[in-house]
C-alpha cells in the first residue's frame, strides 16, 4: 500500500512540479547558504524531468487519464496544486477513501540522487574560496550539510521525530503535532493528519480571529525553552511556514501547530548544562559566569561577542541585564552595523563553537524574527520561562549525579524555592501592569504617606 502511495504521489509531484518556484510558494526563509545551491540544482532537475518524462503523457490523453484513475483508487480527492513547495518536497491536500483529510508530503523526483552532487559541488566551491582567501572559515557548512541532509531526505525519520516531540511535550495542551499515517508512508512520501491555520508571525490574522498575540509568543517560548534546556531535542526550523496558530472553535483556546519535523538537533548533556548555566548568567547579568560558560562553549576571548550574538543585544544591555528593557531602535541599528564590522570575528566564533550550537543560533534567530513581527521581543515573560526551564534542567542533572538522599532533598528544596521566587516576581509584574495592580499600589502609597 505504501509503495503504491509512493508511485502515485510521486507522479502527482512531478506533474505539478512546474509550480515549484512560482511566487506563490517562495518562502524567503528557505534561502540560506545551503538551500540556495540545493534549490537551484533541484529546480533544474525537476524542470528537465518535467520536460522529458511528462512530455510523453499529454494532458487529457488516455495514459494521463489512466494515471489519474490510479490516484483516485487510493484518494477520494487529491489536489494537484501543492499547498506549499520547497527545495526538497511539496505538500498536497488529499482525502482518503475512508474520508480522512490528509496532507501528503512528496519528495521531488531525483532529489536523493542530486543531493550528494549538491554537497560535493558546495565542498569544491568552498575549497576554492579557501585557497583564494585563507581566512575563510566556512567549511563547517559542508560538515553540517553532510550530516543533516540525509536525515531531512528520510521522511520516516521525520515521522519518528514528530511522534517523539509530541510525546515529549504532551503536557502542553496548546501544542498540536499532526498524526502520522505509517501504513501509507515511505522514505519519500509522508502522509499525515491535515492541519491548517495562520502563520505564527501573522499578527493581523490573530487579531481577526481573537487570538491573544502575547499568549502565543509566551507559549512558543515555553515550547522551545522546554525543548532546548530540559529535553535537549530541538525542532530547528521554526520559520513561520512551519509554525501555525489556530483558535479551537469548541474550547476557544489558541493552538500552536508544529510542522516539518525533518531537522532536529540532539544536545549532549554536558553541552545542555553549560548552555543552561550560560543563559542563567545572562539573565542575572553575572559577567564572571557569562565569561566562564561562554569559554566552555568555545568562545574563548570573544565571549562578549558570543553573548551579544546569543541575545541579539548590545554589550551594554548584556551588562545591564537583558530583561531590564526591550530592544530600542537605536540598539537595533547598532547591532546591525556591528555585525558587518565584526564579520571576521563572527566567522571565527562559528568555526570554534560546538556544532550543536550552529542550529541553535539559527533557531534563536528565527524565533526572534517571530517575536519582532508580533512586537513581543524581549518581553520579561520569555526570560522567566527560560529561567524556569534552566532551574529544572540543572536541578534534575544535579539529582541524577548525587548519591546522597539528603543532598537530593536539598536540591529539590532549592529548586522549589527558586521557582517560587520566579512565580512571585511574575505576579508582581502582572500586578504592576494591570489596572488592579495600579489601584493596589496607589492604595499602599496613600497608606504609607498617611502614617507619617
PDB file of C-alpha atoms in Angstrom, residues 2 61 65 88 120 133 163 166 209 245 287 289 296 306 310 326 328-330 334 382 420 445 449:
ATOM      1  CA  UNK A   2       2.783   2.413   0.942  1.00  0.00           C
ATOM      2  CA  UNK A  61      -4.656  11.609 -23.162  1.00  0.00           C
ATOM      3  CA  UNK A  65      -6.462   9.621 -17.556  1.00  0.00           C
ATOM      4  CA  UNK A  88      13.153  19.061  -1.084  1.00  0.00           C
ATOM      5  CA  UNK A 120      30.145  17.776  -3.494  1.00  0.00           C
ATOM      6  CA  UNK A 133      41.045  33.619   0.950  1.00  0.00           C
ATOM      7  CA  UNK A 163       5.864  11.414  17.352  1.00  0.00           C
ATOM      8  CA  UNK A 166       4.513  15.148  20.566  1.00  0.00           C
ATOM      9  CA  UNK A 209      -9.596  35.533  14.932  1.00  0.00           C
ATOM     10  CA  UNK A 245      -1.785  29.070  15.022  1.00  0.00           C
ATOM     11  CA  UNK A 287      29.544  38.639  33.869  1.00  0.00           C
ATOM     12  CA  UNK A 289      29.790  33.289  34.808  1.00  0.00           C
ATOM     13  CA  UNK A 296      33.449  26.431  27.924  1.00  0.00           C
ATOM     14  CA  UNK A 306      29.260  35.493  21.711  1.00  0.00           C
ATOM     15  CA  UNK A 310      23.098  34.751  21.556  1.00  0.00           C
ATOM     16  CA  UNK A 326      13.256  45.888  25.372  1.00  0.00           C
ATOM     17  CA  UNK A 328      15.325  50.102  21.231  1.00  0.00           C
ATOM     18  CA  UNK A 329      15.507  51.281  17.614  1.00  0.00           C
ATOM     19  CA  UNK A 330      18.983  52.740  18.174  1.00  0.00           C
ATOM     20  CA  UNK A 334      23.914  49.389  16.472  1.00  0.00           C
ATOM     21  CA  UNK A 382      10.051  34.949  27.901  1.00  0.00           C
ATOM     22  CA  UNK A 420       8.534  30.127  43.823  1.00  0.00           C
ATOM     23  CA  UNK A 445       1.233  54.511  48.595  1.00  0.00           C
ATOM     24  CA  UNK A 449       2.102  58.550  53.376  1.00  0.00           C
TER      25      UNK A 449
END
